[in-house]
């Protein structure tokens, strides 16, 4: 029995979560998977109503689940940062979800803005460190609001945090068993403390424990260039929190946009959280027009992480067979409503 916590969250989150759960129900019926859902109303509306971002006992409650399925966090009436830091980042940190796993895979029939590139060229995975770096919140301000203002924001990189992320990435590259190439994305020419640590750990661990994995290095700016010019060069990319945040938005665009990009916040020893990476899309809220494919993809990642490999495979096949039926991946232009896309997926899973 898989115990799944559901946080629909803000904006279009609840609409896409509903379709992801429709897909989950279809897969569960097909493979006789037993699961139980528990709902949590964390998000902007609750905050505006109660003044509480995340109740004190929430993290300990969530720790008891096998997975968390999240819609979106972010509300137009709440100052940016409050919900992101108070819910999303707090859960990533406190549940020690030290990996943010973001596949960048162009499915057949999905348009990419890259000319002359197809599904054979765009198929890699970004392993983003998810608990340290610039996200750790280290730093501070002095004399704020005056002409002498000082703002310092520090990147925290611990040997332990870097090492566990690198090990996960090496293991993932081995398991993926494609080009067996792991690229460290950094900025060793400028960030000479942080990426010195990353680079030494990368080569030490790689040479000692993963001799079968080819090691490559690219600066983050060059990585952006190659992702556009020669995305086929990448198999698995490992990088820090901030660079990972940035390059995965670029990755989302080349795989067809925010309507399709999904990610997992993974604690390999604890509870992981799965989400579409697109955000709450307030302007489409409540209209039944948002594309739920990213949330359905997040459900697929969740199934894979829960050990339901066959279910995950069938769900991916359903995504692949359904995508060509959509006129566009953009909200309001799919030729179907949000819930109809969920119905198509459920039917494809049932027929598989
Ligand atoms: C993401 C988002 C978050 C991040 C924001 C909402 C805090 O952009 O999941 O990539 O920066 O990690
Ligand atoms: Mn981001």
Coordinates of C-alpha atoms and ligand atoms in Angstrom, one line a residue:
X1 CA 0.0 0.0 0.0
X2 CA 1.5 3.3 -1.1
X3 CA 0.6 6.2 1.2
X4 CA 0.6 9.4 -0.9
X5 CA 0.2 12.9 0.4
X6 CA -1.5 15.2 -2.1
X7 CA -0.8 19.0 -2.0
X8 CA -2.8 20.5 -4.9
X9 CA -1.6 24.0 -3.9
X10 CA -2.4 27.2 -5.7
X11 CA -3.7 28.4 -9.1
X12 CA -4.0 25.6 -11.6
X13 CA -2.3 23.2 -9.2
X14 CA -5.6 21.5 -8.2
X15 CA -6.8 21.1 -11.8
X16 CA -3.6 19.4 -13.0
X17 CA -3.3 17.3 -9.8
X18 CA -6.8 16.0 -10.4
X19 CA -5.8 14.7 -13.9
X20 CA -2.5 13.3 -12.6
X21 CA -4.6 11.3 -10.0
X22 CA -6.9 10.2 -12.7
X23 CA -3.9 8.8 -14.5
X24 CA -2.7 7.2 -11.3
X25 CA -6.1 5.6 -10.7
X26 CA -6.0 4.1 -14.3
X27 CA -2.5 2.7 -13.8
X28 CA -3.5 1.3 -10.4
X29 CA -6.5 -0.4 -11.8
X30 CA -4.5 -1.9 -14.6
X31 CA -1.7 -3.2 -12.4
X32 CA -3.6 -3.8 -9.2
X33 CA -1.6 -1.2 -7.3
X34 CA -2.9 -0.3 -3.9
X35 CA -2.6 3.3 -2.7
X36 CA -4.2 5.7 -0.3
X37 CA -4.4 9.5 -0.7
X38 CA -4.3 12.1 2.1
X39 CA -5.0 15.7 1.1
X40 CA -3.3 18.8 2.5
X41 CA -4.5 22.3 1.7
X42 CA -1.2 24.1 2.0
X43 CA -0.8 27.1 -0.3
X44 CA -1.7 30.7 -0.8
X45 CA -5.4 30.5 0.0
X46 CA -4.8 28.8 3.4
X47 CA -2.1 31.4 4.1
X48 CA -4.4 34.3 3.3
X49 CA -7.2 32.8 5.4
X50 CA -5.1 31.7 8.5
X51 CA -1.8 33.6 8.3
X52 CA 0.0 30.3 8.5
X53 CA 2.3 29.1 5.7
X54 CA 3.0 25.6 6.9
X55 CA 1.6 24.4 10.3
X56 CA 4.3 23.3 12.8
X57 CA 3.3 19.6 12.6
X58 CA 3.1 19.5 8.8
X59 CA 6.7 18.3 8.1
X60 CA 6.5 15.5 10.6
X61 CA 3.1 14.4 9.2
X62 CA 4.5 14.4 5.7
X63 CA 7.5 12.4 6.8
X64 CA 5.2 9.4 7.3
X65 CA 4.1 9.1 3.6
X66 CA 5.7 7.1 0.8
X67 CA 5.5 10.1 -1.6
X68 CA 4.2 13.6 -1.9
X69 CA 2.3 14.7 -5.0
X70 CA 2.4 18.5 -5.4
X71 CA 0.5 20.8 -7.8
X72 CA 1.9 24.3 -7.7
X73 CA 2.9 26.9 -5.1
X74 CA 2.5 30.6 -5.8
X75 CA -0.4 33.1 -5.3
X76 CA -0.8 36.5 -7.0
X77 CA -2.0 38.1 -3.8
X78 CA 1.0 36.9 -1.7
X79 CA 4.3 38.6 -1.9
X80 CA 6.8 36.5 -3.9
X81 CA 9.0 34.4 -1.7
X82 CA 6.7 33.8 1.3
X83 CA 5.0 30.6 -0.1
X84 CA 8.0 29.5 -2.2
X85 CA 10.3 29.6 0.8
X86 CA 7.8 28.7 3.4
X87 CA 6.3 25.7 1.7
X88 CA 8.3 24.4 -1.3
X89 CA 11.8 25.1 -0.2
X90 CA 11.1 24.3 3.4
X91 CA 9.7 20.8 2.4
X92 CA 12.7 20.2 0.2
X93 CA 15.1 21.1 3.0
X94 CA 13.4 19.6 6.0
X95 CA 12.6 16.4 4.2
X96 CA 16.2 16.4 3.0
X97 CA 15.2 15.9 -0.7
X98 CA 18.7 16.5 -1.8
X99 CA 18.2 15.7 -5.4
X100 CA 16.0 17.6 -7.9
X101 CA 15.6 15.2 -10.8
X102 CA 14.5 16.8 -14.1
X103 CA 14.3 14.7 -17.2
X104 CA 14.6 16.7 -20.4
X105 CA 13.0 14.5 -23.1
X106 CA 11.4 15.5 -26.3
X107 CA 8.5 13.2 -27.1
X108 CA 7.7 12.4 -30.8
X109 CA 5.1 14.9 -32.2
X110 CA 6.0 17.6 -29.7
X111 CA 7.3 20.8 -31.3
X112 CA 10.7 22.1 -30.1
X113 CA 12.0 25.6 -30.8
X114 CA 15.3 24.0 -31.8
X115 CA 15.5 23.8 -35.6
X116 CA 16.7 20.4 -36.9
X117 CA 16.5 18.7 -33.5
X118 CA 14.3 15.8 -32.7
X119 CA 13.5 13.1 -30.0
X120 CA 16.8 11.4 -30.8
X121 CA 18.7 14.6 -29.9
X122 CA 16.9 15.8 -26.9
X123 CA 16.9 13.1 -24.2
X124 CA 19.0 13.8 -21.1
X125 CA 18.5 14.2 -17.4
X126 CA 19.5 17.0 -15.0
X127 CA 20.5 16.1 -11.5
X128 CA 20.2 19.3 -9.5
X129 CA 21.5 19.6 -5.9
X130 CA 18.4 20.6 -4.0
X131 CA 19.3 21.6 -0.4
X132 CA 22.4 23.8 -0.5
X133 CA 24.1 26.4 -2.7
X134 CA 22.6 29.9 -3.0
X135 CA 19.3 28.4 -1.8
X136 CA 20.6 27.8 1.7
X137 CA 19.7 31.3 2.8
X138 CA 23.1 32.2 4.1
X139 CA 24.0 35.9 4.1
X140 CA 22.4 39.1 5.2
X141 CA 22.0 42.8 4.7
X142 CA 23.4 45.8 6.4
X143 CA 22.1 49.4 6.3
X144 CA 19.1 48.2 4.2
X145 CA 17.4 51.0 2.4
X146 CA 20.3 53.5 2.8
X147 CA 22.9 54.6 0.3
X148 CA 25.4 52.4 2.2
X149 CA 23.4 49.2 1.8
X150 CA 25.3 45.9 1.7
X151 CA 23.7 42.7 0.5
X152 CA 25.6 39.4 0.8
X153 CA 24.2 36.1 -0.4
X154 CA 26.5 33.1 0.0
X155 CA 26.6 29.8 -1.7
X156 CA 27.0 26.9 0.8
X157 CA 28.7 23.8 -0.6
X158 CA 29.5 21.0 1.9
X159 CA 31.6 18.0 1.0
X160 CA 28.9 15.8 2.3
X161 CA 26.1 17.5 0.3
X162 CA 28.1 17.7 -2.9
X163 CA 29.3 14.1 -2.5
X164 CA 25.9 12.6 -2.0
X165 CA 24.6 14.5 -5.0
X166 CA 27.4 13.4 -7.2
X167 CA 27.0 9.7 -6.1
X168 CA 23.4 9.8 -6.9
X169 CA 24.2 11.2 -10.4
X170 CA 26.9 8.6 -11.0
X171 CA 24.5 5.8 -10.0
X172 CA 21.7 7.3 -12.1
X173 CA 24.0 7.5 -15.1
X174 CA 25.0 3.8 -14.6
X175 CA 21.4 2.7 -14.2
X176 CA 20.2 4.7 -17.2
X177 CA 22.8 2.8 -19.2
X178 CA 22.8 5.1 -22.3
X179 CA 26.0 6.9 -23.1
X180 CA 27.3 6.4 -19.6
X181 CA 28.4 10.0 -19.6
X182 CA 28.1 12.4 -16.6
X183 CA 28.7 16.1 -17.2
X184 CA 29.5 18.3 -14.3
X185 CA 28.1 21.8 -15.0
X186 CA 29.8 24.5 -13.0
X187 CA 31.8 27.7 -13.2
X188 CA 35.3 26.7 -12.2
X189 CA 36.9 29.7 -13.9
X190 CA 35.1 32.2 -11.6
X191 CA 33.6 30.4 -8.6
X192 CA 36.9 29.0 -7.6
X193 CA 36.0 27.9 -4.1
X194 CA 32.6 26.3 -4.7
X195 CA 33.3 24.5 -7.9
X196 CA 36.8 23.6 -6.9
X197 CA 35.1 21.4 -4.3
X198 CA 32.6 20.0 -6.8
X199 CA 35.3 19.3 -9.4
X200 CA 37.7 17.5 -7.0
X201 CA 34.9 15.4 -5.5
X202 CA 33.6 14.7 -9.0
X203 CA 36.9 13.3 -10.3
X204 CA 37.9 11.5 -7.0
X205 CA 34.6 9.7 -6.7
X206 CA 34.3 9.0 -10.4
X207 CA 37.8 7.6 -10.7
X208 CA 37.5 5.5 -7.6
X209 CA 34.0 4.1 -7.7
X210 CA 32.6 4.7 -11.2
X211 CA 35.3 3.9 -13.7
X212 CA 32.7 2.8 -16.2
X213 CA 31.2 6.3 -16.4
X214 CA 32.8 8.9 -18.6
X215 CA 33.3 12.2 -16.9
X216 CA 32.9 15.5 -18.7
X217 CA 32.9 19.1 -17.5
X218 CA 31.2 22.2 -18.9
X219 CA 30.9 25.7 -17.6
X220 CA 27.2 26.7 -17.0
X221 CA 27.3 29.4 -19.7
X222 CA 28.7 26.9 -22.2
X223 CA 26.1 24.3 -21.0
X224 CA 23.3 26.7 -22.0
X225 CA 25.0 27.1 -25.4
X226 CA 25.3 23.3 -25.9
X227 CA 21.8 22.6 -24.7
X228 CA 20.6 24.8 -27.7
X229 CA 23.3 23.9 -30.2
X230 CA 24.1 20.2 -29.5
X231 CA 21.7 18.8 -26.9
X232 CA 22.5 15.3 -28.1
X233 CA 25.9 15.6 -26.4
X234 CA 24.2 15.2 -23.0
X235 CA 23.3 12.1 -21.1
X236 CA 23.2 13.1 -17.5
X237 CA 24.2 16.6 -16.2
X238 CA 24.9 17.2 -12.5
X239 CA 25.0 20.7 -11.1
X240 CA 24.4 22.9 -8.0
X241 CA 21.1 24.3 -6.9
X242 CA 21.1 27.7 -8.7
X243 CA 22.6 26.6 -12.0
X244 CA 20.2 23.6 -11.9
X245 CA 17.2 25.9 -11.5
X246 CA 18.3 28.0 -14.5
X247 CA 19.3 25.3 -16.9
X248 CA 16.2 23.2 -16.3
X249 CA 13.9 26.0 -17.4
X250 CA 15.9 26.1 -20.6
X251 CA 15.6 22.3 -20.7
X252 CA 11.8 22.6 -20.2
X253 CA 11.6 24.9 -23.2
X254 CA 13.5 22.6 -25.6
X255 CA 11.4 19.6 -24.6
X256 CA 8.1 21.4 -25.4
X257 CA 7.5 23.9 -22.6
X258 CA 6.1 24.1 -19.2
X259 CA 3.0 22.1 -20.2
X260 CA 5.2 19.0 -20.3
X261 CA 8.2 19.4 -17.9
X262 CA 8.1 17.4 -14.6
X263 CA 10.5 16.9 -11.8
X264 CA 11.1 14.9 -8.6
X265 CA 12.5 16.2 -5.3
X266 CA 14.2 13.0 -4.2
X267 CA 15.3 11.8 -0.8
X268 CA 16.6 8.3 -1.7
X269 CA 16.4 7.4 1.9
X270 CA 13.2 9.2 2.8
X271 CA 10.1 10.7 1.3
X272 CA 10.2 12.3 -2.2
X273 CA 7.9 14.9 -3.7
X274 CA 6.8 15.1 -7.4
X275 CA 5.7 18.2 -9.2
X276 CA 5.1 19.7 -12.6
X277 CA 7.7 22.4 -12.8
X278 CA 5.5 25.1 -14.4
X279 CA 4.1 27.0 -11.5
X280 CA 0.5 28.0 -10.6
X281 CA -0.4 29.9 -13.8
X282 CA -3.0 32.2 -12.1
X283 CA -4.4 33.6 -15.3
X284 CA -5.7 30.2 -16.4
X285 CA -7.0 29.2 -13.0
X286 CA -10.4 27.5 -12.9
X287 CA -10.9 27.5 -16.6
X288 CA -10.2 23.8 -17.3
X289 CA -7.7 24.9 -20.1
X290 CA -4.3 24.2 -18.5
X291 CA -2.2 21.4 -19.9
X292 CA -2.0 18.6 -17.3
X293 CA 0.7 16.6 -19.1
X294 CA 3.5 17.8 -16.8
X295 CA 1.5 16.7 -13.7
X296 CA 0.9 13.4 -15.4
X297 CA 4.6 13.1 -16.1
X298 CA 5.3 13.9 -12.4
X299 CA 2.9 11.0 -11.6
X300 CA 5.0 8.8 -13.8
X301 CA 8.2 9.8 -12.0
X302 CA 6.4 9.1 -8.7
X303 CA 5.3 5.6 -9.8
X304 CA 8.9 4.8 -10.9
X305 CA 10.3 6.0 -7.6
X306 CA 7.7 3.9 -5.7
X307 CA 9.0 0.8 -7.5
X308 CA 6.1 0.5 -9.9
X309 CA 8.3 0.3 -13.0
X310 CA 5.7 -1.4 -15.2
X311 CA 3.0 1.1 -14.3
X312 CA 5.4 4.0 -15.0
X313 CA 6.3 2.5 -18.4
X314 CA 2.6 2.2 -19.4
X315 CA 1.9 5.7 -18.2
X316 CA 4.8 7.1 -20.3
X317 CA 3.5 5.1 -23.3
X318 CA 0.1 6.6 -22.7
X319 CA 1.6 10.1 -22.7
X320 CA 3.5 9.4 -25.9
X321 CA 0.4 8.0 -27.7
X322 CA -1.8 10.9 -26.5
X323 CA 0.4 13.8 -27.2
X324 CA -0.1 13.7 -31.0
X325 CA -3.8 14.2 -30.5
X326 CA -3.3 17.6 -28.9
X327 CA -3.3 20.6 -31.3
X328 CA -0.8 22.4 -29.1
X329 CA 0.7 22.0 -25.7
X330 CA -0.2 25.6 -24.8
X331 CA -3.0 26.3 -22.3
X332 CA -6.3 27.0 -24.0
X333 CA -5.0 25.7 -27.4
X334 CA -4.9 22.0 -26.9
X335 CA -8.2 21.3 -28.7
X336 CA -9.2 19.6 -25.5
X337 CA -10.0 20.7 -21.9
X338 CA -7.7 19.8 -19.0
X339 CA -10.1 17.1 -17.8
X340 CA -10.5 15.7 -21.4
X341 CA -6.7 15.3 -21.6
X342 CA -6.8 13.3 -18.4
X343 CA -9.6 11.2 -19.8
X344 CA -7.5 10.4 -23.0
X345 CA -4.6 9.3 -20.8
X346 CA -6.8 7.1 -18.6
X347 CA -8.3 5.5 -21.7
X348 CA -4.8 4.9 -23.2
X349 CA -3.6 3.3 -20.0
X350 CA -6.7 1.1 -19.8
X351 CA -6.2 0.0 -23.4
X352 CA -2.5 -0.7 -23.1
Ligands
LIG1 C1 11.7 25.5 -9.3 C2 11.2 26.8 -8.9 C3 11.6 27.1 -7.5 C4 13.1 27.1 -7.4 C5 11.0 28.4 -6.9 C6 9.5 28.5 -7.0 C7 11.5 28.7 -5.5 O1 11.7 27.8 -9.8 O2 11.3 24.5 -8.7 O3 12.6 25.4 -10.2 O4 13.8 28.1 -7.6 O5 13.6 26.0 -7.1
LIG2 MN1 12.9 27.0 -11.3

